[in-house]
Coordinates of C-alpha atoms in Angstrom, one line a residue:
M155 CA 113.5 121.4 92.5
T156 CA 113.0 121.2 96.0
P157 CA 110.5 118.9 97.8
S158 CA 108.2 121.5 98.7
Q159 CA 108.4 123.0 95.0
E160 CA 107.6 119.3 93.9
T161 CA 104.7 118.6 96.3
A162 CA 102.6 121.9 95.2
L163 CA 103.3 120.8 91.6
E164 CA 102.1 117.6 92.5
K165 CA 98.7 119.5 94.4
L166 CA 97.9 121.2 91.2
A167 CA 99.0 118.4 88.6
S168 CA 96.2 116.7 86.8
P169 CA 95.5 113.0 87.2
A170 CA 97.1 110.5 85.0
W171 CA 94.1 109.0 83.3
S172 CA 94.8 107.1 80.0
R173 CA 90.9 107.7 79.3
R174 CA 88.1 110.2 80.8
P175 CA 86.6 107.9 83.7
T176 CA 82.4 107.1 83.0
N177 CA 82.2 107.8 86.6
L178 CA 83.8 111.3 87.3
A179 CA 83.2 111.7 90.9
T180 CA 84.3 107.9 91.6
A181 CA 87.4 108.5 89.8
V182 CA 88.0 112.4 91.6
T183 CA 87.7 110.6 94.8
A184 CA 89.6 107.9 94.2
E185 CA 92.5 110.5 93.0
L186 CA 92.1 112.6 95.8
V187 CA 92.2 109.5 98.7
E188 CA 95.7 109.0 96.9
R189 CA 97.2 112.3 97.4
I190 CA 95.5 112.6 100.9
V191 CA 97.5 109.6 102.1
R192 CA 100.5 110.3 100.2
G193 CA 100.8 113.6 101.9
V194 CA 100.3 115.6 98.9
H195 CA 97.2 117.1 101.3
P196 CA 99.1 116.5 104.9
S197 CA 96.3 116.3 107.6
G198 CA 95.5 119.6 108.9
T199 CA 95.6 121.5 105.8
A200 CA 93.1 122.3 103.7
L201 CA 92.4 121.1 100.1
P202 CA 92.4 123.4 97.2
P203 CA 89.5 125.7 96.9
E204 CA 86.6 124.1 94.2
P205 CA 88.0 126.5 91.5
V206 CA 91.1 125.0 91.3
L207 CA 90.0 121.5 92.0
C208 CA 87.5 121.7 88.9
E209 CA 90.3 123.2 86.5
T210 CA 92.8 120.3 87.7
F211 CA 90.5 117.2 87.2
S212 CA 88.8 119.2 84.1
V213 CA 85.4 118.5 85.7
S214 CA 82.2 120.7 87.1
R215 CA 81.5 122.0 90.6
T216 CA 78.8 119.4 90.9
V217 CA 81.6 116.5 90.8
V218 CA 84.0 118.3 93.1
R219 CA 81.2 118.8 95.7
E220 CA 80.0 114.8 95.1
A221 CA 83.6 113.9 95.6
V222 CA 84.2 115.9 98.8
K223 CA 80.7 114.3 100.1
I224 CA 82.5 110.9 99.8
L225 CA 85.6 111.8 101.4
Q226 CA 83.4 113.0 104.2
E227 CA 81.5 109.7 104.5
K228 CA 85.6 108.1 104.5
G229 CA 86.5 110.5 107.3
L230 CA 89.3 112.1 105.2
V231 CA 88.2 115.9 105.4
Q232 CA 85.7 118.1 107.2
V233 CA 84.3 121.0 105.9
R234 CA 84.7 124.2 107.8
Q235 CA 82.7 127.3 107.2
G236 CA 85.2 129.9 106.7
A237 CA 88.3 127.4 106.1
G238 CA 87.3 125.3 103.6
T239 CA 87.7 121.8 103.5
M240 CA 90.4 120.7 106.0
V241 CA 92.4 116.9 106.0
T242 CA 91.5 115.3 109.1
P243 CA 93.8 113.6 110.8
Q244 CA 94.7 109.9 110.0
S245 CA 92.8 108.5 113.4
M246 CA 89.4 109.7 111.8
W247 CA 89.8 107.8 108.7
D248 CA 87.5 104.7 108.0
M249 CA 90.5 102.3 107.4
L250 CA 87.8 99.4 106.5
D251 CA 87.1 101.7 103.2
E252 CA 88.4 100.2 100.4
L253 CA 90.0 102.9 98.9
V254 CA 91.7 104.1 102.2
L255 CA 93.3 101.1 102.9
G256 CA 94.3 99.9 99.7
A257 CA 95.7 103.8 98.9
T258 CA 97.5 103.1 102.9
I259 CA 98.6 99.8 102.4
A260 CA 100.7 100.9 98.7
E261 CA 101.9 103.7 101.2
D262 CA 103.4 101.9 103.4
D263 CA 106.7 100.6 103.1
S264 CA 106.9 99.4 106.5
L265 CA 104.1 97.0 106.3
S266 CA 102.8 98.1 109.8
I267 CA 99.2 98.3 108.0
L268 CA 99.7 94.5 106.8
D269 CA 100.4 93.9 110.5
D270 CA 97.8 95.3 111.9
V271 CA 95.5 93.5 108.9
V272 CA 97.1 90.6 110.2
V273 CA 97.0 91.3 114.2
T274 CA 92.8 92.0 113.5
R275 CA 92.3 88.6 111.7
R276 CA 94.0 86.5 114.3
L277 CA 92.1 88.0 116.9
L278 CA 88.9 88.0 115.4
E279 CA 89.8 84.7 114.2
S280 CA 90.9 83.0 117.2
D281 CA 87.5 83.9 119.0
M282 CA 85.5 82.5 116.1
A283 CA 87.9 79.3 116.1
H284 CA 86.8 79.3 120.2
V285 CA 83.0 79.5 119.3
A286 CA 83.2 76.6 116.3
A287 CA 84.5 74.2 118.6
R288 CA 81.6 75.0 120.8
V289 CA 79.1 74.9 118.3
A290 CA 80.1 73.1 115.1
G291 CA 78.0 70.1 113.7
E292 CA 79.1 66.6 112.5
E293 CA 78.7 68.8 108.7
T294 CA 81.3 71.6 109.5
V295 CA 83.7 68.9 110.8
D296 CA 83.4 66.7 108.3
R297 CA 83.8 69.7 105.5
L298 CA 87.0 70.9 107.6
R299 CA 88.2 67.4 107.1
A300 CA 87.9 67.2 103.6
L301 CA 89.6 70.4 103.0
V302 CA 92.4 70.1 105.1
D303 CA 93.0 66.4 103.1
R304 CA 92.4 68.2 99.8
M305 CA 94.8 70.9 100.7
D306 CA 97.6 68.3 101.2
E307 CA 97.2 67.0 97.6
L308 CA 97.7 70.6 96.6
V309 CA 100.1 72.1 98.4
G310 CA 102.3 71.9 94.7
D311 CA 99.5 74.1 93.1
T312 CA 99.5 77.4 95.3
V313 CA 96.6 78.9 93.4
A314 CA 94.6 75.9 94.1
Y315 CA 96.1 75.7 97.6
H316 CA 94.6 79.0 98.2
E317 CA 91.4 79.3 97.1
L318 CA 91.0 76.0 99.3
D319 CA 92.9 77.7 102.1
R320 CA 90.2 80.5 102.1
A321 CA 87.5 78.3 102.1
F322 CA 89.1 76.7 105.2
H323 CA 88.8 80.0 107.0
D324 CA 85.7 80.8 105.7
T325 CA 84.0 77.4 107.3
V326 CA 85.1 78.3 110.6
M327 CA 84.0 81.6 110.7
Q328 CA 80.9 80.4 109.2
A329 CA 80.5 77.9 112.1
S330 CA 81.1 80.6 114.6
G331 CA 77.9 82.2 113.6
N332 CA 79.7 85.8 114.1
R333 CA 78.8 87.8 111.0
I334 CA 80.1 90.8 112.2
A335 CA 83.3 89.4 112.6
R336 CA 83.4 87.3 109.6
G337 CA 82.0 90.3 107.7
V338 CA 85.1 92.3 109.1
V339 CA 87.8 89.4 108.0
Q340 CA 86.3 89.3 104.6
A341 CA 86.6 93.0 104.0
L342 CA 90.1 93.1 105.2
E343 CA 91.4 90.3 103.3
S344 CA 89.6 91.6 100.2
Q345 CA 92.1 94.8 100.0
V346 CA 95.2 92.6 100.4
V347 CA 94.3 88.7 99.4
N348 CA 96.0 89.9 95.8
T349 CA 98.7 91.9 96.5
A350 CA 102.3 90.7 96.3
R351 CA 103.1 92.5 99.9
Y352 CA 100.7 90.2 101.7
T353 CA 101.1 87.2 99.7
G354 CA 105.2 87.2 100.1
R355 CA 106.8 83.7 99.5
T356 CA 104.5 81.1 98.4
E357 CA 106.5 77.8 97.5
R358 CA 105.7 74.2 98.1
S359 CA 107.3 73.7 101.4
L360 CA 105.0 77.0 102.9
C361 CA 102.1 75.5 101.8
V362 CA 102.8 72.2 103.8
A363 CA 103.5 74.0 106.9
S364 CA 100.6 76.1 106.7
N365 CA 98.3 73.4 106.2
R366 CA 99.7 72.0 109.4
G367 CA 98.7 74.6 111.1
H368 CA 95.0 74.0 109.3
R369 CA 95.3 70.3 110.1
R370 CA 95.5 71.5 114.2
V371 CA 92.8 74.0 113.6
Y372 CA 90.4 71.2 112.5
E373 CA 91.8 69.0 114.9
M374 CA 90.4 71.0 118.0
I375 CA 87.6 72.1 116.6
A376 CA 87.0 68.2 115.7
A377 CA 87.4 67.5 119.6
H378 CA 85.5 70.2 120.5
D379 CA 88.4 71.9 122.3
P380 CA 87.5 75.6 122.5
Q381 CA 90.7 76.7 124.0
G382 CA 93.1 74.7 121.9
A383 CA 91.2 75.9 118.5
A384 CA 91.8 79.2 119.2
A385 CA 95.2 78.5 120.5
A386 CA 95.5 76.9 117.0
M387 CA 94.3 79.7 115.2
F388 CA 96.0 82.1 116.5
T389 CA 99.5 80.3 116.2
H390 CA 98.8 79.5 112.7
I391 CA 98.1 82.9 111.6
T392 CA 100.8 84.2 113.4
E393 CA 103.2 81.5 111.9
A394 CA 102.1 82.1 108.1
W395 CA 102.2 85.6 107.9
V396 CA 105.6 86.1 110.0
V397 CA 107.2 83.5 106.8
R398 CA 105.3 84.9 104.1
R399 CA 106.8 88.6 105.4
S400 CA 109.8 87.2 106.1
G401 CA 111.5 88.5 102.9
S402 CA 111.2 91.4 103.6
G403 CA 113.7 92.5 106.2
K404 CA 111.2 94.7 107.9
P405 CA 110.5 94.1 111.7
D406 CA 107.2 92.6 112.3
R407 CA 104.7 94.0 115.3
L408 CA 102.9 90.3 115.4
Q409 CA 104.1 89.9 119.2
R410 CA 101.4 91.3 121.0

């Protein structure tokens, strides 16, 4: 069977649901997002017509129409009069959307999407660290110091360590007062924090090295040194990701 024949069959294949989902529109949307991201339905092509989708997913036209509406909201398709439902270019996709980002990460063997996630985090968190160093009060400084000290004690317990790691970064973000930037970082992190590709290596020595970066960020914020805090956060996020992804053998794109 040729690749084109396999793709044609996949376009019409029923989903491998172990049981019929309670919310059919949500389930159909998730399946179509994955198929679009995988290239089963490439950009510039039309989704199968409504009757075919109804038969493929064993659902009503109402369910298919609701799923298509959700795909439109995610930027994945456009409904064009006379042309059908067209898959849009990747540049139009909502990459902060949970389904879109998750499917893209799963499909990306090069790790370039995760590199982009880290670059985005680095830019936003460096700026928030800069602001935090200017405005952080005694309570915030004390909390950061307590977190860093506690993480030093937990470097042998990677699960507990990473919980406090996230708390440290969130404390810096909250101190900055930038709710939009914090929300973007949290949205990105929620999609990748539990994936093996993002977590990478987690042994004790890496936690030790990571917490040296945290301590440097804390020290710059405690000294009310905005430039130093921004540089420390930039270096910490870069170095932590480079080490975590080092086992992949893939070139990174962080040197920007």
